[in-house]
Coordinates of C-alpha atoms in Angstrom, one line a residue:
Q8 CA 0.0 0.0 0.0
V9 CA 1.2 3.5 -0.9
L10 CA 0.1 6.5 1.2
R11 CA -1.8 8.8 -1.1
G12 CA -0.7 12.5 -1.1
Y13 CA 2.5 11.6 0.9
Q14 CA 4.1 14.9 0.0
T15 CA 1.2 16.9 1.5
Y16 CA 2.0 15.7 5.0
P17 CA 4.7 17.4 7.1
L18 CA 7.8 15.3 7.4
N19 CA 7.5 15.0 11.2
A20 CA 4.1 13.2 10.7
F21 CA 6.2 10.1 10.1
N22 CA 8.5 10.0 13.2
H23 CA 6.3 8.0 15.5
I24 CA 7.5 4.5 16.5
F25 CA 6.8 1.7 19.1
A26 CA 9.5 -0.1 21.0
T27 CA 7.0 -2.1 23.1
R28 CA 3.4 -3.2 23.0
G29 CA 1.2 -3.6 26.1
C30 CA 0.9 -1.9 29.5
P31 CA 0.9 -3.7 32.9
Y32 CA -0.9 -0.9 34.7
T33 CA -4.6 -0.9 35.5
C34 CA -6.0 2.7 35.2
F35 CA -9.7 2.3 35.1
F36 CA -10.3 4.8 32.3
C37 CA -7.9 3.2 29.8
A38 CA -8.8 0.5 27.2
S39 CA -5.2 -0.1 26.1
H40 CA -5.2 -3.6 27.6
K41 CA -8.2 -4.5 25.3
I42 CA -6.0 -3.7 22.3
W43 CA -2.4 -4.6 23.3
S44 CA -3.1 -6.8 26.5
R45 CA -1.3 -6.2 29.8
K46 CA 1.6 -8.4 28.7
V47 CA 4.4 -6.2 27.5
R48 CA 6.2 -7.3 24.3
F49 CA 9.6 -5.9 23.4
R50 CA 11.2 -5.3 20.0
S51 CA 14.9 -5.9 20.1
P52 CA 17.0 -2.7 20.6
C53 CA 18.8 -3.3 17.3
N54 CA 15.5 -3.5 15.5
V55 CA 14.3 -0.2 17.1
V56 CA 17.5 1.6 16.2
A57 CA 17.3 0.4 12.6
E58 CA 13.8 2.0 12.3
I59 CA 15.1 5.2 14.0
N60 CA 17.9 5.4 11.4
S61 CA 15.4 4.8 8.5
I62 CA 13.4 7.8 9.8
R63 CA 16.6 9.9 10.1
A64 CA 17.5 9.0 6.5
K65 CA 14.3 10.9 5.5
G66 CA 15.8 14.1 7.0
L67 CA 14.2 14.0 10.4
S68 CA 16.3 14.4 13.6
S69 CA 13.8 13.3 16.2
V70 CA 11.4 10.4 16.9
V71 CA 8.4 10.0 19.3
F72 CA 7.9 6.7 21.1
E73 CA 4.2 5.9 21.3
D74 CA 4.6 3.1 23.8
D75 CA 1.8 3.2 26.5
T76 CA 4.5 3.1 29.2
F77 CA 8.1 3.6 28.1
G78 CA 10.8 2.0 30.2
V79 CA 8.6 -0.4 32.0
N80 CA 11.5 -2.9 32.2
K81 CA 14.8 -1.5 33.5
E82 CA 17.0 -4.1 31.9
Y83 CA 15.4 -3.4 28.5
L84 CA 15.6 0.3 28.9
N85 CA 19.3 0.1 29.7
A86 CA 19.9 -2.0 26.6
L87 CA 17.7 0.3 24.3
C88 CA 19.4 3.5 25.5
G89 CA 22.8 1.9 25.0
E90 CA 21.9 0.8 21.5
I91 CA 20.5 4.3 20.6
R92 CA 23.7 6.0 21.8
K93 CA 25.9 3.5 19.9
G94 CA 23.8 3.1 16.7
S95 CA 22.0 6.4 16.3
P96 CA 24.1 9.1 18.1
G97 CA 22.6 12.6 18.1
V98 CA 19.0 11.5 17.7
K99 CA 16.4 13.4 19.8
W100 CA 13.4 11.4 21.1
A101 CA 10.3 11.8 23.3
C102 CA 8.2 9.3 25.2
E103 CA 5.5 8.8 27.9
I104 CA 6.6 7.2 31.2
H105 CA 4.8 6.2 34.5
V106 CA 5.4 8.3 37.6
N107 CA 6.7 5.2 39.5
L108 CA 9.4 4.6 37.0
V109 CA 11.0 8.1 37.4
N110 CA 14.3 8.3 39.3
D111 CA 17.5 10.1 38.8
E112 CA 19.4 7.2 37.4
T113 CA 16.7 6.4 34.8
I114 CA 16.2 10.0 33.7
Q115 CA 19.9 10.6 33.4
L116 CA 20.3 7.5 31.3
M117 CA 17.4 8.6 29.0
K118 CA 18.9 12.1 28.7
Q119 CA 22.3 10.8 27.7
A120 CA 20.6 8.7 25.0
G121 CA 18.9 11.8 23.5
C122 CA 15.6 12.0 25.3
Y123 CA 14.4 15.7 25.1
A124 CA 10.7 15.4 26.2
I125 CA 8.7 13.2 28.6
K126 CA 4.9 12.9 29.0
L127 CA 3.8 12.1 32.6
G128 CA 0.3 10.9 33.5
I129 CA -0.7 12.5 36.8
E130 CA -4.5 13.0 36.2
S131 CA -5.6 14.2 39.6
G132 CA -4.2 16.3 42.5
N133 CA -6.2 14.4 45.1
N134 CA -4.8 11.1 46.5
D135 CA -8.3 9.6 47.1
I136 CA -9.2 10.1 43.5
L137 CA -5.9 8.7 42.4
K138 CA -6.6 5.6 44.4
R139 CA -10.1 5.2 43.0
I140 CA -8.9 5.4 39.4
R141 CA -6.0 3.0 40.2
K142 CA -3.2 5.2 39.1
N143 CA -1.1 3.6 41.9
I144 CA 0.7 6.9 42.6
T145 CA 0.3 9.8 45.0
I146 CA 0.4 13.5 44.0
E147 CA 3.4 13.9 46.2
N148 CA 5.3 11.3 44.2
A149 CA 4.1 12.7 41.0
L150 CA 5.4 16.2 41.8
K151 CA 8.7 14.7 42.9
A152 CA 8.9 12.9 39.5
C153 CA 8.3 16.3 37.8
R154 CA 11.1 17.9 39.7
I155 CA 13.5 15.1 38.7
I156 CA 12.7 15.3 35.0
K157 CA 13.0 19.1 35.0
K158 CA 16.3 18.9 36.9
H159 CA 17.8 17.0 34.1
G160 CA 16.8 19.6 31.5
I161 CA 14.1 17.5 29.8
E162 CA 10.8 19.1 28.5
L163 CA 7.9 17.9 30.7
H164 CA 4.3 17.5 29.5
V165 CA 1.8 16.4 32.1
F166 CA -1.7 14.9 31.8
Y167 CA -4.4 16.2 34.2
M168 CA -8.0 15.2 34.2
I169 CA -11.1 16.4 36.0
G170 CA -14.7 15.2 36.4
F171 CA -14.3 11.6 37.6
P172 CA -17.5 9.9 38.9
E173 CA -16.4 10.3 42.5
E174 CA -15.1 13.8 42.0
T175 CA -16.2 16.5 44.5
E176 CA -15.7 20.2 44.3
E177 CA -12.9 19.8 46.9
T178 CA -11.1 17.1 44.9
L179 CA -11.4 19.1 41.7
L180 CA -9.9 22.1 43.4
D181 CA -7.0 20.0 44.6
T182 CA -6.4 19.2 40.9
I183 CA -6.5 22.8 39.9
N184 CA -4.1 23.7 42.6
A185 CA -1.8 20.9 41.6
I186 CA -1.8 22.1 38.0
K187 CA -0.9 25.6 39.2
S188 CA 2.1 24.3 41.2
T189 CA 3.4 21.8 38.7
K190 CA 6.6 23.0 37.1
C191 CA 6.2 21.8 33.5
D192 CA 6.3 22.9 29.9
R193 CA 2.8 21.9 28.9
V194 CA -0.4 20.8 30.6
I195 CA -2.4 18.3 28.6
Y196 CA -6.0 18.8 30.0
S197 CA -8.9 16.5 29.7
I198 CA -12.4 16.1 31.1
F199 CA -13.1 12.5 32.1
T200 CA -14.6 10.6 29.2
P201 CA -15.9 7.0 29.7
Y202 CA -15.1 5.2 26.5
P203 CA -16.9 1.9 25.7
G204 CA -14.7 -1.0 26.6
T205 CA -13.3 0.6 29.7
E206 CA -14.1 -0.2 33.3
A207 CA -15.0 3.5 33.6
F208 CA -17.8 3.1 31.1
D209 CA -19.2 0.1 33.0
I210 CA -19.1 2.0 36.3
C211 CA -20.8 5.0 34.8
K212 CA -23.4 2.8 33.2
A213 CA -24.1 1.1 36.5
K214 CA -24.4 4.5 38.3
G215 CA -27.0 5.7 35.7
L216 CA -24.6 8.3 34.4
I217 CA -24.8 6.8 30.9
K218 CA -28.2 6.3 29.4
D219 CA -29.2 3.8 26.7
D220 CA -29.2 6.5 24.0
F221 CA -25.6 7.5 24.8
D222 CA -23.9 8.8 21.6
V223 CA -20.2 8.3 22.1
S224 CA -19.4 10.7 19.2
L225 CA -20.6 13.7 21.3
Y226 CA -18.1 13.0 24.1
Y227 CA -14.4 13.6 23.9
H228 CA -11.6 14.8 26.2
Q229 CA -12.5 18.5 26.0
S230 CA -16.2 18.2 25.2
P231 CA -18.4 20.7 27.2
A232 CA -21.1 17.9 27.1
N233 CA -18.9 15.8 29.4
Y234 CA -20.6 15.5 32.9
F235 CA -20.2 12.3 34.8
C236 CA -19.6 13.6 38.4
P237 CA -23.0 13.8 40.2
N238 CA -21.4 15.1 43.4
I239 CA -21.0 18.5 41.7
P240 CA -24.1 20.2 40.2
R241 CA -23.8 20.4 36.4
E242 CA -23.7 24.2 36.2
R243 CA -21.1 24.4 39.0
F244 CA -19.0 21.8 37.3
R245 CA -19.1 23.7 34.0
E246 CA -18.1 26.9 35.9
L247 CA -15.1 25.2 37.6
A248 CA -14.1 23.5 34.3
S249 CA -14.2 26.8 32.4
A250 CA -12.0 28.5 35.1
A251 CA -9.5 25.6 34.9
E252 CA -9.4 25.8 31.1
K253 CA -8.6 29.5 31.1
M254 CA -5.9 29.0 33.7
I255 CA -4.3 26.1 31.7
D256 CA -4.5 28.1 28.5
R257 CA -2.6 31.0 30.1
K258 CA 0.0 28.6 31.6
N259 CA 0.5 26.8 28.3
R260 CA 0.8 30.0 26.3
M261 CA 3.5 31.4 28.6
N262 CA 5.3 28.1 28.4
R263 CA 5.1 28.1 24.5
I264 CA 6.6 31.5 24.4
R265 CA 9.4 30.5 26.8
R266 CA 10.1 27.4 24.7
L267 CA 10.7 29.6 21.6
F268 CA 14.0 30.5 23.3
S269 CA 15.0 27.0 24.5
V270 CA 18.0 25.0 23.5
N271 CA 15.7 22.7 21.5
T272 CA 14.6 25.5 19.1
L273 CA 17.5 25.2 16.7
W274 CA 17.1 21.6 15.8
R275 CA 13.3 22.0 15.6
I276 CA 13.8 24.9 13.1
K277 CA 16.0 22.6 11.0
E278 CA 13.4 19.8 11.1
L279 CA 10.4 22.0 10.3
G280 CA 12.1 24.4 8.0
L281 CA 12.6 28.1 8.5
G282 CA 9.2 29.1 6.9
K283 CA 7.1 26.8 8.9
S284 CA 9.0 27.6 12.1
L285 CA 8.5 31.3 11.6
R286 CA 4.7 30.8 11.0
K287 CA 4.5 28.7 14.2
A288 CA 6.4 31.3 16.2
I289 CA 4.0 34.0 15.0
R290 CA 1.0 31.9 16.0
V291 CA 2.5 31.3 19.4
L292 CA 3.3 34.9 20.0
G293 CA -0.2 35.8 18.8
G294 CA -1.8 33.5 21.3
K295 CA -3.1 30.9 18.9

């Protein structure tokens, strides 16, 4: 099969790869295990680096690992980072990692192998909510992981979510306060969305939060229609969500402006091209 209109896509649309399949964690809102299973399967480090080099041969200087949980096995991570340093020196790469896998040794190893950005799923600023959604973390450990990542000079993108079925105004405000205090380069914000096939969907169905005429196409991560937290009146939830969204937009905009002057800007300009980079910078400075 040949991709139609290949030349119409930006080059960096083709720099996403997998090193592993599967995720051993049990977050109740995620359906990844229905697709990949909870058993983690590993490509050989040599095979991964060969794909990285095929991507670089197209003129790209960076790749994005789309693994559900990068670095879930320490021995494999050591071998992969070693192979990247040996077989594809100078490559830049990003990934998503679990809070509990973050420590100085691991992050330093990843940094030395070219990691420039990490996504971290925190989700809530309230420990009771984190326990209920089975994140198996605490907000204290999550904020510590953020500090470790930033200490090593790596871009940090964090996931936060509001509106869980057991959410109260107090727990939601804990999350807003955690977002404000998180030192990161980008907040990836979502409103809780119970997708079919997840345990979250079954729980919402059992609680009567999902009716028989539920149209899944109307609900997505930022949909104003999302409302699955009966402990907060609908109008009040929308008020709190709107306030959170405005705060996050301001935080992200300031971070985007700051990143224009970061050490990663030069290689990104080379990868995107000067024209596209200038247009992107103008959009950022214009608040778009």
